[in-house]
CSV table of C-alpha atoms in Angstrom, one decimal:
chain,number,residue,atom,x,y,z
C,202,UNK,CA,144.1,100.2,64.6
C,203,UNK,CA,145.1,101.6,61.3
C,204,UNK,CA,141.0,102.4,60.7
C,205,UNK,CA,141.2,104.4,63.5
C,206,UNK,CA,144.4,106.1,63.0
C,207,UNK,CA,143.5,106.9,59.8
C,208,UNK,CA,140.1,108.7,60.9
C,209,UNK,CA,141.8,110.3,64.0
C,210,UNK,CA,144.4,112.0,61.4
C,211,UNK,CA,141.9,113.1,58.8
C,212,UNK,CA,139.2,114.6,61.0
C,213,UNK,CA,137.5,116.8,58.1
C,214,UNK,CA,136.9,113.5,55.9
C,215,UNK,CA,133.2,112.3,55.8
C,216,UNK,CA,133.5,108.5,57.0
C,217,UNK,CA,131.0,106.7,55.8
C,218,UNK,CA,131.5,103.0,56.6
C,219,UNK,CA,130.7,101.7,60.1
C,220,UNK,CA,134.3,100.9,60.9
C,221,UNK,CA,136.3,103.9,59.6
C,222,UNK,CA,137.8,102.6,56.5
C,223,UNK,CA,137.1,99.5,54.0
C,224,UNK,CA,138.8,97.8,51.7
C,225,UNK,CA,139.3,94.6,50.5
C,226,UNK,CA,142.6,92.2,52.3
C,227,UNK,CA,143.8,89.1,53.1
C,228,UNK,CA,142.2,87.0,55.8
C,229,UNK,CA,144.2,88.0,58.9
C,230,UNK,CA,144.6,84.5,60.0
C,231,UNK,CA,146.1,83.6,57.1
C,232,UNK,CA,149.3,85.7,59.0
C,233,UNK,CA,149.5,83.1,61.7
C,234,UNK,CA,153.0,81.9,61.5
C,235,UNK,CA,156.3,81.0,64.1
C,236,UNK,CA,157.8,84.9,63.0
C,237,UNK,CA,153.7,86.0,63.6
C,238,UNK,CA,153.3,84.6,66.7
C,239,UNK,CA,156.7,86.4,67.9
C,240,UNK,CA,155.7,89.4,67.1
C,241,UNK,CA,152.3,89.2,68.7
C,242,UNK,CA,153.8,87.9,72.0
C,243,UNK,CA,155.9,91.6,71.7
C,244,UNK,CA,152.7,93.4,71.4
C,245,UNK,CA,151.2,92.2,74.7
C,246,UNK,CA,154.5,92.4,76.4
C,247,UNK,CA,155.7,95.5,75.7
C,248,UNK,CA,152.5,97.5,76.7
C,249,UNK,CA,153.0,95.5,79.9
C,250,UNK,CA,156.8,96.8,80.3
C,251,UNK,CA,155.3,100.2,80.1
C,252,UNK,CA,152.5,100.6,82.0
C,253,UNK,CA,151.3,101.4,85.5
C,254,UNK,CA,149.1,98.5,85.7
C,255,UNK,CA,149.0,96.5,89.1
C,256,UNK,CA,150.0,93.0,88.4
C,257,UNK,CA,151.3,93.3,85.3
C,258,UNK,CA,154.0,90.8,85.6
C,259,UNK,CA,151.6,88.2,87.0
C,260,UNK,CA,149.3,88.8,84.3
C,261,UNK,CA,152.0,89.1,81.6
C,262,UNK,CA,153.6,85.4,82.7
C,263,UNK,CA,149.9,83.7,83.1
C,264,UNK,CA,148.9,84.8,79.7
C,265,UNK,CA,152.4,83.7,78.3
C,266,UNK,CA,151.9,80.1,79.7
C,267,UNK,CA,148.5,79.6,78.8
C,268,UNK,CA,149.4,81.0,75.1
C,269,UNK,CA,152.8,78.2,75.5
C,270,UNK,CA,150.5,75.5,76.4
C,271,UNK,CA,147.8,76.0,73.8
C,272,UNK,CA,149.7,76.1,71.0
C,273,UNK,CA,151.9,73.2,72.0
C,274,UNK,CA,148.5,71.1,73.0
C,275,UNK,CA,147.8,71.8,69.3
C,276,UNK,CA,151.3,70.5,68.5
C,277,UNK,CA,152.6,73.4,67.4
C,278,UNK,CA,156.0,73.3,69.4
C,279,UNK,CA,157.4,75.4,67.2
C,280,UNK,CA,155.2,78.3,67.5
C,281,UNK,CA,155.7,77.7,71.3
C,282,UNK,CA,159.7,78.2,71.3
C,283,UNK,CA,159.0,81.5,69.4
C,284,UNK,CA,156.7,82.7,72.0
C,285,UNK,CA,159.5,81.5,74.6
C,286,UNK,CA,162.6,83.3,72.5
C,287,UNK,CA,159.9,86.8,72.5
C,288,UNK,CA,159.5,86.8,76.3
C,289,UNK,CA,163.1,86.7,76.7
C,290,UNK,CA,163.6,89.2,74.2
C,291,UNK,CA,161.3,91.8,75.6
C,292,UNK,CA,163.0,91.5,78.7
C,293,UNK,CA,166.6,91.5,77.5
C,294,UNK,CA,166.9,95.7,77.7
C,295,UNK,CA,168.1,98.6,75.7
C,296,UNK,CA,170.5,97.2,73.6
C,297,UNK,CA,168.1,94.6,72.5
C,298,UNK,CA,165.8,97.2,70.6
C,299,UNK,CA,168.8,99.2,69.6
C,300,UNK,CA,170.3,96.2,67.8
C,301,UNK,CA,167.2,94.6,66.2
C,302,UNK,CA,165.0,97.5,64.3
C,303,UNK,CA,165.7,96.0,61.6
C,304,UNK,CA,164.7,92.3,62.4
C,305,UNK,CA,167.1,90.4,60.6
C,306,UNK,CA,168.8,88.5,62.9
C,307,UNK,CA,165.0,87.6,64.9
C,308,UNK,CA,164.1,86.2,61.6
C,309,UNK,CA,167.6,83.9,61.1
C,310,UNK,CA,166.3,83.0,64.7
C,311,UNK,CA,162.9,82.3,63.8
C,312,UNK,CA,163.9,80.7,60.8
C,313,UNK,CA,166.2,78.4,62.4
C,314,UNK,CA,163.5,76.6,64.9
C,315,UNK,CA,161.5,76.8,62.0
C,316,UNK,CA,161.0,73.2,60.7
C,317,UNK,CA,157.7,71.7,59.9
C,318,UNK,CA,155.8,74.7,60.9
C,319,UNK,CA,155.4,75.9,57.1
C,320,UNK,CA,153.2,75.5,54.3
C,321,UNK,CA,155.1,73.6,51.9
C,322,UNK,CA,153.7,70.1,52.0
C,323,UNK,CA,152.0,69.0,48.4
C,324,UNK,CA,150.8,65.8,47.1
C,325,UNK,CA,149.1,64.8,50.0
C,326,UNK,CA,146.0,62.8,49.3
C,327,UNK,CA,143.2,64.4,51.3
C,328,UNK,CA,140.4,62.8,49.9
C,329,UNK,CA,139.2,59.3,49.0
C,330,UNK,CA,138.7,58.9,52.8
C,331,UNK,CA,142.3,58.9,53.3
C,332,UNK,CA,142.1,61.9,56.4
C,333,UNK,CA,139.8,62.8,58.5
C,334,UNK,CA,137.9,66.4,58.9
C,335,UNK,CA,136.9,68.0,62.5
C,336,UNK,CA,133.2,67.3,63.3
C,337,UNK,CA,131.3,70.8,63.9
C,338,UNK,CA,128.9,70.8,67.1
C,339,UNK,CA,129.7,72.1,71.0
C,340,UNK,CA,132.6,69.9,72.9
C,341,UNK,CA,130.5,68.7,76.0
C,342,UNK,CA,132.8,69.9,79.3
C,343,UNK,CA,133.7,66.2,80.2
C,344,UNK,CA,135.2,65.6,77.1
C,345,UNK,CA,137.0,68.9,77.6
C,346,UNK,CA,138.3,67.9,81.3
C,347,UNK,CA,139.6,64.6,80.0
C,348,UNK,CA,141.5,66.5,77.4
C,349,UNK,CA,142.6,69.1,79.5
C,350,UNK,CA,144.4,66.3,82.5
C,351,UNK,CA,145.8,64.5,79.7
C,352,UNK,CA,147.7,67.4,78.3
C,353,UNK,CA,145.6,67.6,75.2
C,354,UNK,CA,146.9,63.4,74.9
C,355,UNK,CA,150.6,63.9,75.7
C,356,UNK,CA,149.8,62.2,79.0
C,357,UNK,CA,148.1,59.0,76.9
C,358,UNK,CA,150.2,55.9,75.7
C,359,UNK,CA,150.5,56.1,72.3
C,360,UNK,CA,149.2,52.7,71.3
C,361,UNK,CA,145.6,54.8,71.9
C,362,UNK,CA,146.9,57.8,69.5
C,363,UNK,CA,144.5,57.5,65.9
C,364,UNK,CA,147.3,57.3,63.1
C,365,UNK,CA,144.8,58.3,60.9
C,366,UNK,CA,145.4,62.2,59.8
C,367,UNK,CA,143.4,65.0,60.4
C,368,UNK,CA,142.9,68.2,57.8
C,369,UNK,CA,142.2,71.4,59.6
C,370,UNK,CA,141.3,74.8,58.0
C,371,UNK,CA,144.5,77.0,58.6
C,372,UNK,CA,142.4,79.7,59.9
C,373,UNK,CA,142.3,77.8,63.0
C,374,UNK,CA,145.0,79.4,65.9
C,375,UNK,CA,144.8,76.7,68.5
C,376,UNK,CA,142.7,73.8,67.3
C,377,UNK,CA,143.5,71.8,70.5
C,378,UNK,CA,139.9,69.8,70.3
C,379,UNK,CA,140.7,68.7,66.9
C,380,UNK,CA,144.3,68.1,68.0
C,381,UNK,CA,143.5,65.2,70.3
C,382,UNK,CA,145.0,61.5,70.2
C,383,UNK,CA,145.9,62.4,66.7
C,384,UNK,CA,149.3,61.7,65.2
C,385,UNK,CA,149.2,63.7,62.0
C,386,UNK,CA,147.6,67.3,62.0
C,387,UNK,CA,147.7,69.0,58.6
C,388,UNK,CA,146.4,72.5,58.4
C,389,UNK,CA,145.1,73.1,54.8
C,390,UNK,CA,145.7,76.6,53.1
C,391,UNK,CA,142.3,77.1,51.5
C,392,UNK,CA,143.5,79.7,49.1
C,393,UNK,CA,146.6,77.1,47.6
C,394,UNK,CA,145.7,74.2,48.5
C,395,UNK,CA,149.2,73.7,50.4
C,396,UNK,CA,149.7,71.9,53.6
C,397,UNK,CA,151.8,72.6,56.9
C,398,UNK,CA,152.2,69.1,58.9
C,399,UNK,CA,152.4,68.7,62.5
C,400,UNK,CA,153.0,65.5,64.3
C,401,UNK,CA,152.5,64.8,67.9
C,402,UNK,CA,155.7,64.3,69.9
C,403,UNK,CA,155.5,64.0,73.8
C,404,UNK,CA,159.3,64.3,73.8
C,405,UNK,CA,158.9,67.9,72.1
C,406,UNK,CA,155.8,68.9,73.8
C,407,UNK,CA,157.5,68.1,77.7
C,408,UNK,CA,160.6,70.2,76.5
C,409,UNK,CA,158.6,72.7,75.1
C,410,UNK,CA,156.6,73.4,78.4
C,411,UNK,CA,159.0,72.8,80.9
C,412,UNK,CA,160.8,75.2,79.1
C,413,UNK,CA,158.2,77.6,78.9
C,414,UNK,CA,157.2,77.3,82.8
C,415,UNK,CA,161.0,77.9,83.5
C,416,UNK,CA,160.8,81.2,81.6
C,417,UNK,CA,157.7,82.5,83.2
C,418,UNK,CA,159.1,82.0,86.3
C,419,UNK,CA,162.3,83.5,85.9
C,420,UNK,CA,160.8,86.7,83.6
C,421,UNK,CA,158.8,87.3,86.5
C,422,UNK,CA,161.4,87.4,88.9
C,423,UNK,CA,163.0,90.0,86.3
C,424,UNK,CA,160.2,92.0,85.4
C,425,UNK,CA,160.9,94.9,88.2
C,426,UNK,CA,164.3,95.6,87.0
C,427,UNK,CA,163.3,95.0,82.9
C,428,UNK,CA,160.2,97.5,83.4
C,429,UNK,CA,162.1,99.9,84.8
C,430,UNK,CA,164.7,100.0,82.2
C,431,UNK,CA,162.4,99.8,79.6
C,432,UNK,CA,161.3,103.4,81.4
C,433,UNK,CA,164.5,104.7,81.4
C,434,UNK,CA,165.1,103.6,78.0
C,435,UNK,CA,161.7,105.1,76.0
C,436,UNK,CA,162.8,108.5,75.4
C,437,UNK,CA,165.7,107.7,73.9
C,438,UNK,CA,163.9,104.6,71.7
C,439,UNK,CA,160.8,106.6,70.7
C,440,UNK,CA,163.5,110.0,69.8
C,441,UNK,CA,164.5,111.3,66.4
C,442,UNK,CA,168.0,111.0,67.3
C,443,UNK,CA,167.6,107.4,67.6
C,444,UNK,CA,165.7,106.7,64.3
C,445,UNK,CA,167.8,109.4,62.6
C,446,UNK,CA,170.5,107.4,63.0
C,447,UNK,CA,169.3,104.1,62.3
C,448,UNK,CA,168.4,105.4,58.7
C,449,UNK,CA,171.6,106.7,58.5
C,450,UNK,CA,170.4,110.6,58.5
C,451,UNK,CA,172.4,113.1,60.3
C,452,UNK,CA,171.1,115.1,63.1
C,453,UNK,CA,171.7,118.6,64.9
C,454,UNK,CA,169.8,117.4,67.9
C,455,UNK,CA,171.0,116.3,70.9
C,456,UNK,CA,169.3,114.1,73.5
């Protein structure tokens, strides 16, 4: 977006690279993370609040559970609960946006569910045969199917669960096939060499989803009354009044 922004604002310069602008960043999926994943769920949710689309709030709660039940078939609870804490967020009204510009207090949330879900593991002996690494080659669709009625293998006894661990590259969002019967998932930071550890839990994973069904549910229940004070609310949100005084400016102007 910012490529095309940037050309949109500066229509007399001569672009000459096929996407607007170049230059040279950090891998974006190197961002994924709990406070990421937050974040994200507000940029689908939002446009949803605001537009005339038919449906929206179907769409907005299907797309929320299937996002809720990826990440926690990869074991990633944690991501899950912050996807759970956005939707409610988004939903919460006015004085929700009014209160957190800033994002402080959404990162002491974030922070405080916030556990295992970081990259600050070291000393872990990935080689020597000690972990395993994902096979490549195409998943055949019954081997899919069986993963998918067994909840990704929350469903199977754990006495059939491989204790061995598993190294995934981080750049992986929802490595649910690699996931499977395993235990231990590390996801290895290729640019440190750091690891973030996730371990299976059915106990976490049936919390996590029952939780998130509940709040699909009810969000879409609320949805009518949240979009249309989200409507009511814009002008004043998007103002200069509004932004004046959140960076403490003074203002003539009068909304």
């Amino acid at each position: 977006g910012d490529d095309l922004l940037f050309g949109y604002m500066h229509k007399k310069h001569n672009i000459v690279t096929l996407n607007g602008v170049a230059s040279w960043q950090m891998d974006f999926e190197r961002k994924i993370s709990v406070l990421n994943s937050y974040l994200n769920f507000r940029t689908v949710a939002v446009p949803a609040l605001i537009s005339k689309r038919k449906f929206a709030a179907l769409l907005l709660s299907v797309f929320f559970v299937r996002e809720v039940f990826l990440a926690s078939f990869s074991c990633r609870y944690e991501l899950a609960r912050a996807m759970i804490m956005s939707y409610n967020d988004c939903l919460s009204g006015r004085e929700f946006w009014e209160d957190n510009v800033d994002l402080l207090e959404i990162r002491k949330r974030i922070n405080a569910i916030t556990h295992n879900e970081k990259f600050n593991v070291e000393g872990i002996d990935i080689v020597n045969g000690c972990v395993d690494y994902p096979c490549s080659g195409k998943e055949k669709a019954i081997y899919k199917f069986f993963r998918c009625i067994t909840l990704n293998g929350h469903l199977i006894p754990a006495f059939f669960l491989i204790k061995k661990p598993i190294v995934v590259d981080y750049r992986h969002y929802h490595p649910t096939k690699f996931s499977f019967r395993r235990i231990t998932i590390y996801h290895l930071n290729i640019e440190n060499g750091k690891l973030l550890k996730l371990t299976h839990s059915k106990m976490e994973f049936f919390k996590v989803i029952i939780n998130g069904l509940f709040t699909a549910v009810k969000n879409f229940y609320r949805f009518k009354s949240a979009k249309k004070e989200m409507k009511n609310s814009l002008p004043y949100l998007t103002s200069k009044l509004f932004w004046y005084k959140k960076f403490n400016k003074k203002s003539e102007d009068k909304y």
